[in-house]
Short mmCIF file of C-alpha atoms and ligand atoms in Angstrom, two decimals:
data_model
loop_
_atom_site.label_atom_id
_atom_site.label_comp_id
_atom_site.label_asym_id
_atom_site.label_seq_id
_atom_site.Cartn_x
_atom_site.Cartn_y
_atom_site.Cartn_z
CA MET A 1 0.02 0.04 -0.06
CA LYS A 2 1.47 3.32 -0.92
CA LYS A 3 1.76 6.23 1.49
CA ASN A 4 -0.72 9.05 0.85
CA ASN A 5 1.11 12.32 -0.01
CA GLU A 6 -1.47 14.84 1.01
CA PRO A 7 -2.30 14.66 4.74
CA ILE A 8 -5.80 13.41 5.42
CA TYR A 9 -7.28 15.10 8.47
CA VAL A 10 -10.42 14.09 10.39
CA THR A 11 -12.34 16.71 8.46
CA LYS A 12 -12.08 19.49 6.04
CA PRO A 13 -14.55 22.35 5.62
CA SER A 14 -17.20 21.96 2.88
CA LEU A 15 -16.79 25.08 0.85
CA ALA A 16 -18.97 26.56 -1.96
CA PRO A 17 -17.12 27.62 -5.20
CA LEU A 18 -15.09 30.72 -4.31
CA GLU A 19 -16.80 32.80 -7.01
CA GLU A 20 -20.22 32.35 -5.30
CA TYR A 21 -18.80 33.58 -1.98
CA VAL A 22 -17.16 36.56 -3.69
CA GLU A 23 -20.38 37.41 -5.43
CA LEU A 24 -22.08 37.70 -2.06
CA LEU A 25 -19.19 39.76 -0.76
CA LYS A 26 -19.59 42.32 -3.52
CA GLY A 27 -22.76 43.48 -1.92
CA VAL A 28 -20.95 43.86 1.39
CA TRP A 29 -18.29 45.98 -0.28
CA GLU A 30 -20.93 48.15 -2.04
CA ASN A 31 -23.11 48.94 1.02
CA GLY A 32 -20.28 48.93 3.57
CA ILE A 33 -22.36 47.08 6.23
CA LEU A 34 -20.05 44.60 7.87
CA THR A 35 -21.91 43.70 10.97
CA HIS A 36 -24.81 44.58 13.39
CA ASN A 37 -27.48 42.18 12.10
CA GLY A 38 -27.00 43.28 8.47
CA PRO A 39 -28.88 42.02 5.42
CA LEU A 40 -26.81 38.91 4.90
CA VAL A 41 -27.15 37.75 8.55
CA GLN A 42 -30.89 38.25 8.24
CA ARG A 43 -30.96 36.35 4.92
CA LEU A 44 -28.95 33.49 6.39
CA GLU A 45 -31.31 33.26 9.30
CA ARG A 46 -34.32 33.21 6.95
CA GLU A 47 -32.77 30.65 4.43
CA LEU A 48 -31.73 28.37 7.32
CA CYS A 49 -35.27 28.45 8.73
CA GLN A 50 -36.65 27.57 5.24
CA LYS A 51 -34.18 24.84 4.65
CA MET A 52 -34.57 23.23 8.15
CA GLY A 53 -38.27 24.00 8.70
CA LEU A 54 -37.49 26.21 11.68
CA ASN A 55 -39.58 29.10 12.96
CA ASN A 56 -36.47 31.13 13.87
CA PHE A 57 -32.73 31.08 14.08
CA VAL A 58 -30.66 33.68 15.93
CA ALA A 59 -27.25 33.65 14.36
CA VAL A 60 -24.31 34.33 16.63
CA SER A 61 -20.52 34.26 16.52
CA ASN A 62 -19.90 30.69 17.65
CA GLY A 63 -21.56 27.65 19.21
CA THR A 64 -20.11 28.23 22.66
CA ILE A 65 -21.67 31.67 22.84
CA ALA A 66 -24.91 30.12 21.64
CA LEU A 67 -24.95 27.92 24.67
CA GLN A 68 -24.02 30.78 27.04
CA MET A 69 -26.86 32.87 25.56
CA ALA A 70 -29.31 30.03 26.06
CA ILE A 71 -28.45 29.80 29.65
CA LYS A 72 -28.58 33.61 30.01
CA ALA A 73 -31.91 33.91 28.21
CA LEU A 74 -33.46 31.35 30.53
CA GLU A 75 -32.10 33.13 33.51
CA LEU A 76 -30.54 29.94 35.01
CA GLN A 77 -28.53 29.93 38.18
CA GLY A 78 -27.75 26.55 39.87
CA GLU A 79 -26.87 23.11 38.67
CA ILE A 80 -27.09 22.00 35.14
CA ILE A 81 -27.09 18.28 34.46
CA THR A 82 -24.93 17.43 31.34
CA THR A 83 -22.93 14.72 29.77
CA PRO A 84 -19.19 14.04 30.38
CA PHE A 85 -18.98 12.70 26.74
CA THR A 86 -18.65 16.00 24.97
CA TRP A 87 -16.32 18.80 23.86
CA ILE A 88 -15.08 21.04 26.71
CA ALA A 89 -17.26 23.94 25.34
CA THR A 90 -20.45 22.41 26.87
CA VAL A 91 -18.99 22.63 30.36
CA SER A 92 -17.23 25.97 29.82
CA ALA A 93 -20.47 27.59 28.74
CA ILE A 94 -22.20 26.37 31.93
CA LYS A 95 -19.38 27.59 34.06
CA TRP A 96 -19.00 30.98 32.36
CA GLU A 97 -22.62 31.63 33.07
CA GLY A 98 -22.00 31.05 36.76
CA CYS A 99 -23.74 27.68 36.89
CA THR A 100 -22.43 24.36 38.06
CA PRO A 101 -22.09 21.33 35.71
CA VAL A 102 -23.28 18.10 37.12
CA PHE A 103 -22.37 14.95 35.06
CA CYS A 104 -24.65 12.11 34.25
CA ASP A 105 -23.16 9.11 32.48
CA ILE A 106 -23.95 8.09 28.89
CA ASP A 107 -25.68 5.23 27.16
CA PRO A 108 -22.89 3.01 25.79
CA GLY A 109 -24.81 2.55 22.53
CA THR A 110 -25.97 5.99 21.44
CA LEU A 111 -23.13 7.79 23.37
CA ASN A 112 -25.74 10.36 24.44
CA ILE A 113 -26.71 11.13 28.06
CA ASP A 114 -28.51 8.10 29.53
CA PRO A 115 -32.03 9.38 30.42
CA THR A 116 -32.48 6.59 32.92
CA LYS A 117 -29.69 8.02 35.07
CA ILE A 118 -30.70 11.67 34.96
CA GLU A 119 -33.00 11.55 37.92
CA ASP A 120 -30.27 10.24 40.22
CA HIS A 121 -28.50 13.59 39.78
CA ILE A 122 -31.45 15.96 40.42
CA THR A 123 -31.10 18.03 43.62
CA ASP A 124 -33.02 21.06 44.94
CA LYS A 125 -30.31 23.18 43.07
CA THR A 126 -30.96 21.52 39.65
CA VAL A 127 -32.32 24.13 37.12
CA ALA A 128 -31.77 22.51 33.73
CA ILE A 129 -30.54 19.57 31.72
CA MET A 130 -28.04 20.20 28.85
CA PRO A 131 -27.72 17.00 26.82
CA VAL A 132 -25.60 16.84 23.68
CA HIS A 133 -26.69 15.24 20.39
CA VAL A 134 -23.44 13.45 20.12
CA PHE A 135 -22.07 13.31 16.56
CA GLY A 136 -25.46 14.52 15.35
CA ASN A 137 -27.28 11.41 16.79
CA PRO A 138 -30.56 12.53 18.35
CA CYS A 139 -30.87 12.14 22.12
CA ASP A 140 -33.88 10.43 23.54
CA VAL A 141 -35.71 13.76 23.50
CA GLU A 142 -39.05 12.34 24.73
CA ALA A 143 -37.63 10.70 27.86
CA ILE A 144 -35.63 13.91 28.57
CA ASP A 145 -38.73 16.03 28.10
CA ALA A 146 -40.64 13.81 30.47
CA ILE A 147 -38.08 14.26 33.21
CA ALA A 148 -37.85 18.00 32.73
CA ARG A 149 -41.67 18.36 33.00
CA LYS A 150 -41.77 16.18 36.09
CA TYR A 151 -39.09 18.35 37.90
CA ASN A 152 -39.92 21.63 36.28
CA LEU A 153 -36.45 21.91 34.64
CA LYS A 154 -35.38 23.63 31.48
CA ILE A 155 -33.73 21.80 28.60
CA ILE A 156 -30.95 23.31 26.52
CA TYR A 157 -29.73 20.98 23.85
CA ASP A 158 -26.09 21.31 22.89
CA ALA A 159 -26.84 20.78 19.24
CA ALA A 160 -23.38 21.79 18.10
CA HIS A 161 -23.24 18.66 15.74
CA ALA A 162 -26.88 18.56 14.95
CA ILE A 163 -27.43 20.82 11.84
CA GLY A 164 -29.27 18.52 9.35
CA SER A 165 -30.40 15.96 11.97
CA THR A 166 -34.12 15.26 12.45
CA TYR A 167 -36.31 13.65 14.92
CA LYS A 168 -39.72 12.36 13.87
CA GLY A 169 -39.66 14.38 10.63
CA LYS A 170 -38.78 17.69 12.37
CA SER A 171 -35.39 19.41 12.58
CA LEU A 172 -33.63 18.23 15.81
CA LEU A 173 -33.01 21.92 16.58
CA GLU A 174 -36.71 22.30 17.32
CA TYR A 175 -36.45 20.40 20.57
CA GLY A 176 -35.78 21.73 24.07
CA ASN A 177 -36.47 25.21 25.42
CA VAL A 178 -33.42 26.30 23.41
CA SER A 179 -31.15 24.38 20.98
CA ALA A 180 -27.68 25.90 20.50
CA THR A 181 -25.84 24.87 17.33
CA SER A 182 -22.37 25.46 15.89
CA LEU A 183 -21.46 26.60 12.39
CA HIS A 184 -17.69 26.08 12.92
CA ALA A 185 -15.41 25.21 10.02
CA THR A 186 -15.45 21.63 11.07
CA LYS A 187 -19.27 21.29 11.04
CA LEU A 188 -21.57 20.01 8.29
CA LEU A 189 -22.57 23.58 7.45
CA ASN A 190 -20.07 26.33 8.24
CA THR A 191 -19.61 30.07 8.42
CA ALA A 192 -15.95 29.57 9.41
CA GLU A 193 -16.81 30.47 13.07
CA GLY A 194 -20.47 30.73 13.90
CA GLY A 195 -23.49 29.27 15.62
CA GLY A 196 -27.11 29.86 16.42
CA CYS A 197 -29.91 29.58 18.93
CA VAL A 198 -33.27 28.05 18.14
CA THR A 199 -36.43 28.28 20.23
CA SER A 200 -40.08 27.96 19.54
CA ASN A 201 -40.86 30.58 22.17
CA VAL A 202 -41.35 33.95 20.43
CA GLU A 203 -40.48 35.97 23.50
CA LEU A 204 -37.37 33.99 24.21
CA ASP A 205 -36.38 34.40 20.57
CA LYS A 206 -36.63 38.16 20.84
CA LYS A 207 -34.64 38.08 24.03
CA LEU A 208 -31.88 36.02 22.44
CA GLN A 209 -31.74 38.59 19.64
CA ARG A 210 -31.27 41.43 22.21
CA LEU A 211 -28.78 39.48 24.28
CA ARG A 212 -26.38 38.95 21.28
CA PHE A 213 -26.48 42.74 20.66
CA PHE A 214 -25.40 44.22 24.00
CA GLY A 215 -28.93 43.98 25.32
CA HIS A 216 -30.32 46.75 23.05
CA ASN A 217 -33.96 46.99 22.12
CA GLU A 218 -34.92 48.47 18.69
CA ASP A 219 -34.58 52.00 20.09
CA LYS A 220 -31.10 51.17 21.25
CA ASP A 221 -32.15 51.33 24.87
CA ILE A 222 -30.34 48.76 27.06
CA VAL A 223 -33.12 46.45 28.31
CA GLU A 224 -31.17 43.26 28.93
CA ASP A 225 -27.89 42.26 30.52
CA GLY A 226 -26.50 41.42 27.07
CA PHE A 227 -23.06 41.08 25.44
CA ASN A 228 -21.56 40.77 21.98
CA GLY A 229 -22.54 37.57 20.24
CA LYS A 230 -23.15 38.98 16.84
CA MET A 231 -22.27 37.24 13.54
CA THR A 232 -20.64 39.37 10.84
CA GLU A 233 -21.81 39.84 7.22
CA VAL A 234 -18.59 38.16 5.97
CA HIS A 235 -19.39 34.99 7.94
CA ALA A 236 -23.05 35.05 6.97
CA ALA A 237 -21.99 35.31 3.27
CA LEU A 238 -19.99 32.16 3.63
CA GLY A 239 -22.86 30.41 5.37
CA LEU A 240 -25.25 31.49 2.51
CA ALA A 241 -22.89 30.26 -0.12
CA ASN A 242 -22.38 26.95 1.65
CA LEU A 243 -26.06 26.50 2.45
CA LYS A 244 -26.83 26.01 -1.29
CA TYR A 245 -24.74 22.77 -1.09
CA HIS A 246 -26.07 21.54 2.23
CA ASP A 247 -28.18 18.65 0.66
CA ASP A 248 -25.20 17.52 -1.38
CA VAL A 249 -22.98 17.53 1.67
CA LEU A 250 -25.42 15.66 3.72
CA ASN A 251 -26.09 12.98 1.01
CA ASP A 252 -22.35 12.54 0.48
CA ARG A 253 -21.77 12.00 4.27
CA LYS A 254 -24.53 9.40 4.32
CA LYS A 255 -22.86 7.44 1.52
CA LYS A 256 -19.41 7.63 2.95
CA TYR A 257 -20.75 6.81 6.51
CA ARG A 258 -22.38 3.64 5.04
CA MET A 259 -19.23 2.70 3.21
CA TYR A 260 -17.14 2.85 6.38
CA HIS A 261 -19.87 0.96 8.28
CA GLU A 262 -20.27 -1.86 5.77
CA SER A 263 -16.60 -2.48 5.44
CA LEU A 264 -15.58 -2.18 8.97
CA SER A 265 -18.44 -4.26 10.27
CA GLU A 266 -16.58 -7.24 8.86
CA ILE A 267 -14.15 -6.78 11.77
CA SER A 268 -15.98 -8.52 14.63
CA ASN A 269 -14.38 -6.73 17.58
CA LEU A 270 -15.14 -3.19 16.46
CA GLN A 271 -18.18 -1.36 17.73
CA PHE A 272 -20.09 1.57 16.24
CA GLN A 273 -22.39 4.26 17.57
CA LYS A 274 -26.01 3.11 17.72
CA ILE A 275 -27.54 5.82 15.45
CA SER A 276 -31.09 6.65 14.56
CA ASP A 277 -30.71 5.79 10.89
CA GLY A 278 -32.27 8.47 8.59
CA GLU A 279 -32.37 11.03 11.49
CA CYS A 280 -28.72 11.33 12.38
CA ASN A 281 -26.72 13.69 9.98
CA TYR A 282 -23.81 11.19 9.76
CA SER A 283 -21.46 14.06 10.45
CA TYR A 284 -18.80 11.94 12.16
CA PHE A 285 -17.68 8.34 11.87
CA PRO A 286 -16.60 7.07 15.34
CA VAL A 287 -15.19 3.63 15.80
CA ILE A 288 -14.97 1.98 19.30
CA PHE A 289 -12.05 -0.41 19.70
CA PRO A 290 -11.98 -3.25 22.13
CA SER A 291 -8.98 -1.61 23.85
CA GLU A 292 -6.96 1.64 23.94
CA GLU A 293 -3.89 -0.32 22.98
CA LEU A 294 -5.49 -1.45 19.73
CA LEU A 295 -6.69 2.09 19.08
CA ASN A 296 -3.12 3.44 19.50
CA LYS A 297 -1.81 0.81 17.06
CA VAL A 298 -4.42 1.64 14.44
CA GLU A 299 -3.88 5.36 14.98
CA LYS A 300 -0.19 4.91 14.47
CA ALA A 301 -0.70 2.88 11.31
CA LEU A 302 -2.92 5.59 9.94
CA ASN A 303 -0.54 8.36 10.95
CA ASP A 304 2.27 6.55 9.23
CA LYS A 305 0.34 6.98 6.03
CA ASN A 306 -0.24 10.63 6.57
CA ILE A 307 -3.83 10.10 7.86
CA PHE A 308 -5.01 11.77 11.03
CA PRO A 309 -8.17 10.70 12.69
CA ARG A 310 -9.14 12.33 15.94
CA ARG A 311 -9.98 11.08 19.48
CA TYR A 312 -13.32 12.77 19.90
CA PHE A 313 -14.03 12.97 22.75
CA TYR A 314 -10.99 12.22 24.74
CA PRO A 315 -10.51 12.47 27.56
CA SER A 316 -13.93 12.29 29.23
CA VAL A 317 -14.72 15.90 30.34
CA ASN A 318 -15.33 14.83 34.02
CA THR A 319 -11.58 14.08 34.28
CA TYR A 320 -10.43 17.62 33.38
CA SER A 321 -9.22 18.43 36.87
CA LYS A 322 -8.49 22.11 36.07
CA VAL A 323 -12.05 22.66 35.20
CA VAL A 324 -14.33 20.34 37.20
CA LYS A 325 -14.25 18.34 40.40
CA TYR A 326 -13.74 14.67 39.43
CA GLU A 327 -16.66 12.30 39.84
CA SER A 328 -16.48 8.87 38.33
CA MET A 329 -18.35 8.32 35.01
CA PRO A 330 -17.44 4.83 34.12
CA ILE A 331 -19.02 4.43 30.77
CA SER A 332 -17.92 7.76 29.37
CA GLU A 333 -14.38 7.28 30.70
CA VAL A 334 -14.09 3.77 29.10
CA ILE A 335 -15.48 4.81 25.76
CA SER A 336 -13.44 8.01 25.56
CA LYS A 337 -10.24 5.90 25.73
CA ARG A 338 -11.35 3.62 23.00
CA ILE A 339 -13.08 5.89 20.42
CA LEU A 340 -11.54 7.27 17.29
CA CYS A 341 -13.27 9.35 14.68
CA LEU A 342 -12.24 8.61 11.14
CA PRO A 343 -11.77 11.22 8.33
CA LEU A 344 -15.13 12.05 6.92
CA TYR A 345 -15.73 15.13 4.73
CA PHE A 346 -17.10 16.08 1.30
CA ASN A 347 -13.75 16.02 -0.49
CA LEU A 348 -12.59 12.79 0.91
CA THR A 349 -12.01 10.63 -2.20
CA SER A 350 -13.11 7.03 -2.38
CA ASN A 351 -9.45 5.95 -2.89
CA ALA A 352 -8.58 7.78 0.34
CA GLN A 353 -11.49 6.12 2.07
CA GLU A 354 -10.48 2.69 0.80
CA LEU A 355 -6.86 3.29 2.01
CA ILE A 356 -8.16 4.15 5.48
CA ILE A 357 -10.25 1.09 5.59
CA LYS A 358 -7.48 -1.25 4.38
CA THR A 359 -4.97 0.30 6.73
CA ILE A 360 -7.35 -0.37 9.69
CA MET A 361 -8.14 -3.93 8.54
CA ASN A 362 -4.54 -4.78 7.98
CA ARG A 363 -3.41 -3.44 11.32
CA ILE A 364 -6.10 -5.31 13.20
CA ALA A 365 -5.28 -8.49 11.33
CA VAL A 366 -1.65 -8.32 12.61
CA LYS A 367 -1.33 -10.05 15.95
N1 T4K B 1 -20.44 21.67 21.89
C1 T4K B 1 -19.94 20.54 21.27
C2 T4K B 1 -20.44 19.21 21.60
C3 T4K B 1 -18.90 20.68 20.39
O1 T4K B 1 -18.37 19.64 19.79
C4 T4K B 1 -18.46 22.03 20.10
C5 T4K B 1 -17.28 22.24 19.26
C6 T4K B 1 -19.03 23.11 20.80
C7 T4K B 1 -20.08 22.86 21.69
C8 T4K B 1 -18.62 24.52 20.53
O2 T4K B 1 -18.84 24.98 19.28
P1 T4K B 1 -17.94 26.22 18.62
O3 T4K B 1 -17.80 27.22 19.81
O4 T4K B 1 -16.62 25.63 18.28
O5 T4K B 1 -18.75 26.63 17.48
C9 T4K B 1 -12.92 21.19 16.76
C10 T4K B 1 -13.73 22.50 16.73
O6 T4K B 1 -13.01 23.62 16.97
C11 T4K B 1 -14.97 22.53 17.57
O7 T4K B 1 -15.83 23.48 16.95
C12 T4K B 1 -15.65 21.24 17.67
N2 T4K B 1 -16.77 21.25 18.64
C13 T4K B 1 -14.72 20.18 18.14
C14 T4K B 1 -15.34 18.81 18.27
O8 T4K B 1 -13.70 20.05 17.16
P2 T4K B 1 -10.41 20.74 17.12
O9 T4K B 1 -9.52 21.09 18.13
O10 T4K B 1 -10.55 19.27 16.87
O11 T4K B 1 -10.05 21.52 15.77
P3 T4K B 1 -8.85 21.30 14.79
O12 T4K B 1 -8.31 22.67 14.58
O13 T4K B 1 -7.89 20.36 15.35
O14 T4K B 1 -9.50 20.78 13.55
C15 T4K B 1 -9.71 19.45 13.21
C16 T4K B 1 -9.34 19.19 11.77
O15 T4K B 1 -10.25 19.91 10.95
C17 T4K B 1 -7.96 19.65 11.50
O16 T4K B 1 -7.16 18.49 11.66
C18 T4K B 1 -7.97 20.16 10.09
C19 T4K B 1 -9.44 20.49 9.83
N3 T4K B 1 -9.68 21.89 9.74
C20 T4K B 1 -9.84 22.67 10.87
C21 T4K B 1 -10.13 23.98 10.80
C22 T4K B 1 -10.31 24.75 12.06
C23 T4K B 1 -9.61 22.56 8.54
O17 T4K B 1 -9.37 21.86 7.50
N4 T4K B 1 -9.82 23.80 8.41
C24 T4K B 1 -10.10 24.65 9.49
O18 T4K B 1 -10.27 25.85 9.38
O19 T4K B 1 -11.87 21.39 17.50
#
């Protein structure tokens, strides 16, 4: 097998043809509006709503800020139950808003928060649940909703990975009091940096709009304790250009996801995330190895061929001692050590994907 010359990373941004982006930028140059909820941000919000069947979308500067704004808008103070199997941003957002993250372990199949364990973590200080739709795979939103109703808690979905995912025919972003998504370069749809909040509550939507803009109302009076979460026109232009290709990107991911799944299923000791087929957006392809030792060997074999998968999410966030007080989360900790996300993106060629599959198979076959 020959070594791949160009490095293959875990992902590569899906980008519209440059001319289409430049065409959108011409308008920005002409009218000189660069930011402050300009015409392109408003258009991106409108087109995203049309495409995803949403009632509203509050575009912001990144997914972490979207999470913070959701907490702020719901005026939460206290404990927020979340998953340890996530990116650090979930927990930083909770902490930056002065709340306390409380971890609840995950389901070993779906890799999402295990709803049967949430009630064990509820105290008189609990104010909300912040589950993550891990790798775009929908959480058990009905079970989580039932718990929230029973204990009068808010739900904020960390939907950073979930653009394009659905649940029972609706966008997954429609669930929870607020869903916060990311439009980062590494996501299915990107504005380079960016994100957004979605809520079906009209008043909350207006509040989120004010919060991202220093707390101004339309008359520029300060009516909220806001901050700067605005998206710029330059970022919105990129989002609009890319949005045109969203269906192509989604379909391509699904094909490549299936290709990995079919080929690697031949190896009996590998496990895969239990996804809701047809609802998950196939944005990542995680493989769970029987041991960390085998993962390391496979990762090294891939690296030797200039291929760089990523250990999302490693380590389990409850073990970050600089950020949180450690509490054992056995399932998340074990899976974090054994999970590897393989390269998956629009421009990944079939030759490259075959090389990745063969490298894994060959390495596992070696005793
Ligand atoms: N909640 C969850 C569950 C999340 O996963 C995230 C972010 C958030 C909240 C917060 O959303 P944001 O505030 O980020 O909008 C990446 C992303 O930075 C981060 O957005 C993402 N999750 C996380 C899972 O992954 P890294 O450290 O892996 O990025 P990096 O720079 O190593 O990129 C990975 C690969 O992507 C590179 O090897 C090459 C490629 N790449 C990356 C960038 C940035 C490119 O080809 N072009 C690029 O511009 O964090």
